XYZ file of C-alpha atoms in Angstrom:
558
model
C 6.606 -66.964 87.181
C 10.006 -67.063 87.970
C 10.729 -62.891 87.386
C 15.004 -62.852 86.380
C 17.037 -61.626 89.109
C 18.650 -58.641 87.024
C 15.986 -57.762 85.097
C 13.445 -57.488 88.069
C 16.602 -55.691 89.222
C 17.299 -53.143 86.533
C 13.678 -52.043 86.250
C 13.723 -50.934 90.792
C 17.210 -49.614 89.820
C 14.666 -47.210 86.510
C 12.643 -46.443 89.289
C 14.678 -45.463 92.413
C 17.334 -43.138 93.375
C 19.944 -45.661 94.440
C 23.337 -44.752 95.562
C 26.424 -45.240 93.634
C 29.420 -46.435 95.410
C 31.798 -44.947 92.630
C 31.141 -41.176 92.345
C 33.761 -40.310 89.892
C 31.501 -38.324 87.046
C 32.244 -38.590 83.774
C 30.621 -35.540 81.452
C 29.422 -36.068 78.156
C 28.079 -33.123 75.972
C 24.617 -34.979 74.678
C 23.179 -38.409 75.663
C 23.176 -40.748 72.867
C 22.904 -44.340 72.724
C 26.281 -44.725 72.278
C 27.151 -43.097 75.450
C 24.309 -44.403 77.348
C 24.155 -48.038 76.815
C 27.214 -50.116 77.724
C 26.620 -53.217 78.555
C 23.813 -55.766 77.923
C 21.700 -55.205 80.901
C 21.318 -51.517 79.939
C 20.178 -52.708 76.574
C 17.479 -54.607 78.572
C 16.378 -52.431 81.155
C 15.256 -49.547 78.122
C 13.318 -52.347 76.606
C 11.698 -53.318 80.502
C 10.521 -50.021 80.573
C 8.399 -50.311 77.806
C 6.707 -53.420 79.232
C 6.452 -52.174 82.520
C 3.952 -49.576 81.436
C 2.436 -52.397 79.077
C 2.262 -54.591 82.589
C 0.043 -51.918 84.161
C -1.865 -50.597 81.217
C -3.689 -53.851 80.854
C -4.803 -52.877 84.286
C -7.106 -50.557 85.974
C -8.208 -48.198 84.253
C -8.470 -49.876 80.545
C -9.817 -52.941 82.719
C -12.144 -50.971 84.489
C -13.683 -49.931 81.134
C -14.179 -52.909 79.957
C -15.698 -54.731 81.961
C -17.650 -51.914 84.059
C -19.786 -51.244 81.034
C -21.136 -53.986 80.185
C -23.038 -57.198 81.251
C -20.776 -59.575 84.060
C -19.500 -57.085 86.402
C -20.814 -54.199 88.625
C -19.009 -51.961 91.753
C -22.200 -51.932 93.437
C -23.336 -48.960 95.998
C -23.051 -51.287 99.786
C -23.583 -49.079 102.367
C -21.538 -45.914 102.935
C -19.103 -47.203 100.529
C -18.339 -46.582 96.851
C -20.510 -44.491 95.671
C -18.173 -42.883 94.584
C -19.453 -39.127 93.579
C -22.052 -41.805 91.444
C -18.767 -42.746 88.708
C -19.527 -46.489 88.890
C -23.434 -45.844 87.992
C -22.107 -43.669 84.990
C -20.790 -46.230 83.618
C -22.936 -48.664 84.447
C -25.666 -46.839 82.996
C -23.613 -45.193 80.045
C -24.014 -41.870 81.089
C -20.121 -41.174 81.483
C -18.939 -38.129 80.734
C -15.125 -36.436 78.944
C -14.218 -35.251 82.482
C -14.490 -39.082 83.568
C -10.828 -40.047 85.472
C -11.204 -43.363 83.401
C -11.369 -42.556 80.241
C -8.250 -39.461 81.036
C -6.952 -42.045 82.166
C -6.852 -44.528 79.187
C -6.063 -41.500 77.150
C -3.595 -41.370 78.644
C -1.720 -44.127 79.079
C -2.202 -45.355 75.618
C -0.508 -42.299 74.340
C 2.259 -42.897 76.628
C 2.515 -46.241 76.494
C 3.022 -45.472 72.167
C 5.644 -42.367 73.445
C 7.552 -44.815 75.182
C 8.115 -47.787 72.756
C 8.834 -45.781 70.381
C 11.569 -43.365 72.265
C 13.399 -46.599 73.062
C 13.057 -48.453 69.617
C 14.205 -45.172 68.153
C 17.531 -45.566 70.563
C 17.966 -49.100 69.960
C 17.621 -48.185 65.690
C 20.924 -46.179 66.825
C 22.862 -48.042 68.066
C 25.692 -50.772 67.353
C 24.791 -53.790 69.325
C 28.445 -55.323 68.503
C 29.816 -52.511 70.910
C 27.309 -54.373 73.617
C 27.885 -58.620 72.831
C 24.255 -59.041 71.051
C 23.763 -59.674 67.316
C 22.358 -57.869 65.026
C 19.777 -61.422 65.006
C 18.764 -59.565 68.768
C 18.818 -55.945 67.661
C 16.212 -56.926 65.211
C 14.113 -58.841 67.698
C 13.908 -56.276 70.826
C 13.538 -52.989 68.203
C 10.195 -55.537 66.271
C 8.705 -56.172 70.214
C 9.018 -52.157 70.677
C 7.412 -52.056 67.426
C 4.469 -54.078 68.213
C 3.567 -52.812 71.706
C 3.719 -49.601 69.678
C 0.858 -51.289 67.098
C -0.723 -52.821 70.793
C -1.593 -49.508 72.219
C -2.633 -48.803 68.588
C -4.886 -51.075 68.752
C -6.707 -50.809 72.005
C -6.653 -46.491 71.382
C -7.879 -47.590 68.476
C -10.892 -49.976 70.260
C -12.068 -47.018 73.009
C -11.420 -43.761 70.943
C -11.247 -44.294 67.390
C -8.445 -42.286 64.763
C -5.561 -41.391 67.092
C -2.556 -38.352 66.383
C -0.656 -40.552 64.855
C 3.175 -40.517 66.470
C 6.412 -41.716 63.875
C 8.735 -39.830 66.579
C 8.752 -38.619 69.905
C 9.790 -34.786 68.440
C 6.222 -33.600 67.064
C 3.690 -31.351 69.826
C -0.156 -30.752 69.388
C -0.381 -33.139 66.185
C -4.091 -33.973 64.945
C -5.660 -36.874 64.906
C -5.722 -39.369 62.474
C -8.673 -40.511 61.194
C -9.585 -44.355 62.143
C -8.870 -45.594 58.464
C -5.664 -44.866 58.752
C -4.891 -45.196 62.887
C -6.189 -49.475 61.522
C -3.358 -49.052 58.182
C -0.709 -47.562 60.599
C -1.461 -50.530 63.047
C -1.467 -53.191 59.818
C 1.419 -52.202 58.821
C 3.170 -51.902 61.826
C 2.152 -55.434 63.133
C 3.180 -57.055 58.788
C 6.409 -55.284 59.765
C 6.996 -57.210 62.546
C 6.320 -60.798 62.268
C 9.086 -61.944 60.420
C 12.191 -60.486 62.972
C 10.598 -61.087 66.064
C 11.176 -64.898 67.758
C 9.117 -68.111 67.404
C 8.277 -70.017 69.992
C 9.756 -73.465 70.401
C 7.270 -76.535 72.661
C 7.993 -76.030 75.927
C 10.023 -72.753 76.291
C 9.107 -70.871 79.244
C 6.639 -66.997 79.233
C 9.349 -64.523 80.538
C 6.944 -61.821 79.139
C 8.675 -60.977 75.431
C 6.705 -60.798 72.360
C 7.169 -63.485 69.916
C 5.741 -63.989 66.421
C 2.283 -65.088 67.791
C 2.147 -62.646 69.880
C 2.080 -59.738 66.957
C -0.231 -62.471 64.628
C -2.849 -62.550 67.537
C -3.058 -59.213 67.375
C -3.328 -58.511 63.878
C -6.075 -61.091 63.861
C -7.893 -58.790 66.771
C -7.210 -56.206 64.583
C -8.911 -58.225 61.355
C -11.755 -59.014 64.029
C -13.484 -55.635 65.411
C -12.541 -54.280 61.356
C -16.204 -54.060 61.018
C -16.602 -52.448 64.260
C -13.346 -50.053 64.118
C -13.332 -49.525 60.204
C -17.036 -50.264 58.494
C -14.866 -52.831 56.637
C -16.241 -57.010 57.227
C -11.977 -58.287 57.791
C -13.326 -61.773 59.185
C -11.961 -64.316 56.182
C -8.316 -62.236 56.988
C -8.703 -62.564 60.788
C -9.799 -66.811 59.385
C -6.579 -66.896 57.696
C -4.373 -65.352 60.427
C -6.100 -67.526 63.146
C -5.403 -71.495 61.245
C -2.032 -70.750 60.181
C -1.371 -69.554 64.221
C -3.412 -73.057 65.014
C -0.869 -74.545 62.733
C 2.179 -73.454 64.478
C 3.291 -70.624 61.929
C 4.057 -68.605 64.544
C 5.309 -70.588 67.131
C 4.365 -73.792 68.790
C 1.479 -73.828 71.211
C -1.944 -76.785 71.892
C -5.064 -76.171 74.226
C -3.548 -76.306 78.042
C -5.314 -79.614 78.242
C -6.003 -78.735 82.205
C -8.518 -76.675 83.428
C -6.717 -73.507 85.326
C -3.381 -74.292 83.661
C -3.970 -70.513 81.830
C -4.748 -69.209 85.069
C -3.023 -70.868 87.749
C 0.262 -70.498 90.088
C 2.958 -71.942 87.368
C 1.142 -70.293 83.897
C 4.536 -68.786 82.606
C 4.737 -73.268 82.149
C 0.824 -72.827 80.470
C 1.587 -74.269 75.929
C -1.787 -72.381 75.461
C 0.005 -68.811 76.656
C 1.200 -66.469 74.180
C 1.438 -63.141 75.785
C 1.548 -62.785 79.596
C 3.045 -59.556 81.760
C 4.871 -61.834 84.497
C 4.048 -61.994 88.342
C 5.881 -62.795 90.847
C 5.019 -62.527 95.064
C 6.223 -58.990 96.375
C 7.750 -58.484 92.623
C 5.897 -56.833 90.166
C 2.951 -58.379 91.925
C -0.413 -57.582 89.858
C -3.354 -57.714 92.782
C -5.148 -54.352 91.703
C -7.671 -56.512 89.764
C -8.355 -59.529 92.011
C -8.113 -57.576 95.441
C -11.149 -55.362 94.300
C -13.047 -58.584 94.334
C -12.503 -59.542 97.910
C -14.875 -58.811 100.542
C -12.388 -56.821 104.500
C -12.268 -60.407 105.825
C -12.140 -63.297 102.401
C -7.924 -63.216 103.752
C -9.117 -64.926 106.192
C -11.177 -67.302 104.669
C -7.538 -67.676 102.079
C -5.511 -68.294 105.037
C -3.895 -65.650 104.239
C -3.362 -61.621 106.215
C -4.249 -58.519 104.198
C -6.648 -56.403 103.395
C -9.264 -56.049 100.312
C -11.704 -53.425 99.309
C -15.428 -55.155 98.666
C -15.839 -53.516 95.194
C -16.197 -55.775 92.322
C -18.654 -58.598 91.848
C -20.864 -60.610 89.535
C -23.947 -58.512 88.355
C -26.362 -60.830 89.994
C -28.373 -64.021 88.126
C -31.079 -63.953 90.544
C -34.041 -61.595 91.755
C -34.097 -60.649 95.710
C -36.832 -63.682 95.486
C -34.120 -66.415 94.165
C -35.402 -66.201 90.854
C -33.484 -65.811 87.510
C -34.020 -63.030 86.045
C -35.287 -64.002 82.283
C -36.189 -60.144 80.966
C -33.070 -60.341 79.249
C -30.028 -63.174 77.504
C -27.388 -61.153 78.533
C -25.997 -60.670 81.953
C -26.376 -63.300 84.241
C -22.548 -64.246 84.636
C -22.845 -66.484 87.084
C -25.594 -68.787 86.033
C -23.919 -69.131 82.341
C -21.516 -71.731 84.065
C -23.159 -75.310 83.487
C -23.279 -77.096 87.466
C -21.097 -79.577 86.199
C -18.038 -76.576 85.332
C -15.498 -77.232 87.321
C -15.080 -73.843 87.612
C -18.196 -73.544 88.892
C -17.190 -75.057 92.073
C -16.086 -72.625 95.450
C -12.806 -71.791 94.939
C -10.576 -73.076 97.777
C -6.794 -73.693 98.038
C -5.801 -77.142 98.792
C -2.228 -77.347 99.398
C 0.880 -77.955 97.183
C 0.055 -75.322 94.314
C -3.374 -77.475 93.667
C -6.716 -75.807 93.894
C -10.596 -76.272 93.545
C -13.429 -73.426 91.784
C -13.220 -69.888 90.287
C -15.943 -68.239 92.499
C -16.841 -67.478 95.917
C -20.683 -67.937 97.187
C -22.055 -69.343 100.017
C -20.692 -69.474 103.247
C -17.266 -67.690 104.008
C -15.890 -70.899 105.971
C -12.797 -72.931 104.579
C -10.381 -75.667 106.576
C -7.766 -72.380 107.222
C -10.464 -69.884 108.527
C -13.821 -68.366 108.284
C -14.754 -64.584 107.404
C -16.888 -62.817 109.814
C -19.128 -59.435 108.941
C -18.236 -56.082 109.150
C -21.655 -53.897 108.481
C -24.278 -55.173 107.277
C -23.649 -59.191 108.966
C -21.278 -57.798 111.463
C -20.114 -60.599 113.198
C -21.709 -63.476 111.106
C -20.653 -66.132 108.669
C -20.900 -63.790 105.639
C -22.229 -65.409 102.767
C -21.866 -64.224 99.264
C -25.161 -64.174 97.298
C -26.164 -63.794 93.362
C -28.620 -61.717 93.695
C -28.440 -57.282 94.631
C -30.305 -56.421 97.259
C -30.311 -55.151 101.560
C -32.061 -57.437 102.541
C -31.196 -56.524 106.769
C -34.204 -53.807 105.528
C -36.365 -56.007 105.401
C -38.964 -55.502 108.221
C -37.805 -52.268 108.014
C -37.631 -50.084 105.257
C -39.779 -52.995 102.965
C -42.053 -55.452 104.291
C -41.009 -58.505 102.754
C -38.716 -59.404 100.110
C -40.415 -59.450 97.259
C -40.506 -55.261 97.525
C -36.174 -55.109 97.575
C -35.557 -53.274 94.823
C -32.791 -54.463 93.629
C -30.460 -51.747 91.273
C -26.268 -50.437 91.435
C -28.030 -47.872 94.777
C -29.137 -51.005 96.701
C -25.909 -53.246 97.774
C -24.564 -54.990 101.162
C -21.191 -56.025 101.544
C -22.150 -59.782 101.041
C -23.920 -58.492 97.370
C -22.790 -60.895 94.647
C -20.504 -63.709 93.360
C -16.541 -63.283 94.020
C -14.420 -63.984 90.993
C -11.471 -66.071 92.485
C -9.923 -65.524 88.480
C -6.092 -66.181 89.678
C -5.191 -68.476 92.603
C -4.360 -67.568 95.830
C -2.667 -69.611 98.555
C -2.355 -69.987 102.274
C 0.287 -68.922 104.531
C 2.681 -71.725 104.727
C 2.901 -71.777 100.294
C 2.958 -67.696 100.594
C 5.492 -67.556 98.251
C 2.864 -68.779 95.951
C 0.692 -65.244 96.066
C 0.089 -63.406 93.618
C 2.572 -65.717 91.603
C 0.875 -66.670 88.640
C 1.365 -64.317 85.333
C -1.429 -61.866 83.836
C -2.533 -63.759 80.195
C -3.025 -61.013 78.004
C -2.685 -63.266 75.237
C -3.998 -67.131 74.604
C -4.503 -69.747 72.581
C -8.140 -70.201 73.038
C -8.933 -66.365 71.680
C -7.086 -67.631 68.510
C -9.135 -70.837 68.376
C -12.455 -67.870 69.597
C -12.238 -65.765 67.447
C -11.612 -68.606 64.545
C -15.121 -70.394 65.005
C -16.718 -66.795 65.106
C -15.092 -66.386 61.458
C -16.246 -69.458 60.745
C -19.983 -68.279 62.291
C -20.130 -65.766 60.364
C -19.077 -67.397 57.286
C -22.250 -69.640 57.186
C -19.858 -73.023 58.722
C -21.680 -73.661 62.086
C -20.557 -77.278 62.376
C -16.572 -75.952 62.022
C -17.538 -73.354 64.945
C -18.745 -75.210 67.333
C -16.748 -78.186 66.897
C -13.764 -75.174 67.464
C -15.592 -74.153 70.692
C -16.351 -77.843 72.294
C -12.497 -78.238 71.982
C -11.587 -75.503 74.327
C -14.743 -76.924 76.735
C -14.381 -79.826 77.308
C -11.111 -79.348 79.886
C -13.650 -78.396 81.905
C -15.804 -80.917 82.370
C -14.418 -84.530 84.654
C -12.939 -86.859 82.241
C -14.034 -84.222 78.854
C -17.938 -84.784 79.373
C -19.293 -81.634 78.528
C -23.035 -81.571 79.511
C -24.418 -79.050 77.194
C -21.482 -78.445 74.406
C -22.433 -76.438 71.597
C -23.880 -77.956 68.208
C -25.305 -76.054 65.020
C -28.475 -76.119 66.279
C -28.030 -74.110 69.155
C -25.272 -71.804 68.809
C -26.938 -67.971 67.973
C -25.445 -65.217 68.831
C -26.481 -64.837 72.402
C -24.585 -68.534 72.661
C -21.864 -67.252 71.149
C -21.353 -64.132 73.655
C -22.209 -67.405 76.358
C -18.893 -68.789 75.287
C -17.195 -65.577 74.815
C -18.529 -64.300 78.299
C -17.811 -67.978 79.862
C -14.223 -68.290 78.623
C -12.351 -64.864 79.100
C -14.354 -63.970 82.052
C -13.184 -60.884 83.621
C -9.897 -60.573 80.720
C -10.565 -57.378 79.370
C -12.736 -58.050 76.550
C -16.685 -58.135 77.703
C -17.393 -54.472 75.846
C -15.473 -55.193 72.410
C -17.159 -58.210 72.152
C -20.597 -56.656 72.770
C -19.255 -53.798 70.097
C -18.882 -56.665 67.820
C -22.628 -57.866 68.581
C -23.957 -54.699 67.872
C -25.382 -55.606 71.757
C -23.253 -53.223 73.673
C -26.340 -50.181 72.960
C -29.147 -52.323 72.589
C -29.448 -54.447 74.868
C -30.782 -54.486 78.020
C -29.081 -56.540 81.486
C -29.430 -56.188 84.763
C -29.767 -52.427 85.772
C -29.673 -51.660 82.382
C -31.803 -50.168 79.271
C -30.301 -50.262 76.559
C -29.580 -46.995 74.907
C -29.963 -46.803 71.549
C -26.761 -44.579 70.830
C -24.292 -45.627 68.445
C -22.040 -42.831 69.578
C -21.503 -45.174 72.777
C -19.612 -47.198 71.242
C -15.990 -45.016 71.588
C -15.528 -43.231 74.567
C -15.049 -39.373 74.076
C -12.246 -37.738 74.063
C -11.318 -36.716 77.788
C -11.181 -33.141 78.341
C -7.729 -32.965 79.568
C -6.734 -34.389 76.036
C -8.577 -31.359 74.628
C -6.658 -28.697 76.608
C -4.334 -29.937 76.098
C -4.389 -30.060 72.531
C -6.177 -27.837 70.782
C -5.567 -30.078 67.271
C -7.811 -32.881 68.382
C -11.949 -32.967 67.589
C -13.988 -34.642 69.476
C -15.726 -38.046 68.483
C -19.394 -37.327 67.854
C -21.989 -36.846 70.497
C -20.319 -35.993 72.893
C -20.778 -31.913 73.963
């Protein structure tokens, strides 16, 4: 997306000690909205601060907890790299502790998001908008966007931890946790109040990071969708109603993107499917953190770019070291869950002019722009990413043959695993497009899939299949899907496969597994089911308990 200059500048000013040319001092006995907010830009700078936190929040530790604890991704140890004190193993094997960093970062980031949005909301509520050239309608939209952000942070926190401390102002300290139901009801009330005051999207409008009615409505649908996991009450009927209203246009104009890559492509701020996104632009709030972890140190040569990467994340393997498909478990095998005719399954290649094909780095890394060579086990050899995990270079020394190779989190090599290019990369000729795809947070396809699952659970498999197929069609030439969903083949495993393929790496997999009661009861690659229900929630981190003696730990954690 092209970020508006004034908003970017204001965000930069907020985070830097930029010197002023006017040094005349003006003293106030108190900093209040009437003295702090002088212009429209001042108001929007405060508003953007909360959204900047949300942009950060949807990545990093929160994303890791959703994806690295589930059945689609892994961070294997690759030679001397990525052991990280066993941290990656603990999440994969569901052995995390109250002292693990991703959990503390998520707890802290959640409540910090609430505090930032709440503080700004309360300031703006006190401001006479006419003094800065804005209207009461603008004020209602700004205040309710912040209220929706507060609901969003609480929604995510409820998903990770259960009940949270509920703040209605920033005055209180050491507030105890509310119950799951109280937290659920608080989120619901915030969203129901916010929706009518938010603007609706008009067809053709570009996304710029604001929350509109459909964004808040989709969050409400998510709350109802997972209510059984959160509070033990089924609210699939309520979810279905909200989803149908969104699809019918009650909350604004949205349609499924007809192109296979429109939602995540370079110009996805123009996609009719995107409901809420975090803006990104090259060297301006670019969100590269997650994706650089997937790329090998030399992948940028394949892209035809400069730069480096971290060679950490990859898809969990679909195949054993011998090349046979894993059939011992029904979850996982993410790469092979894509049909061979799926346009996304092609190897990623930039075609120029903003066009590209495929979504994976797999096989020999040779492109028209350059070749990626190994630097570790495969030093000076062409890197060839394989859909397997094993130390193949140890055959003949440590192991007699490939069949004897173990395949675990400890057995990675630098070319281990298929790599994901969810967000496209250009070459140097089109470098201005680099990281220009916005980070899509909510989109209409999710609404279709939620409605489909609600119908499935209500016994209407035909309608469920039809909704899913309406999304699947865009991934095949001329819409010719060789393996459409049908009432006959749609069971809980196929449903999870569909969620996994459509929303691969979009930070939701753990939640989907929990909703289907498979997070702690199913096996996947190098992971045996714990059958320990307390793991469906993360512990309150020790740092939080130490700082607030009113907090109570979740059951099952010491």
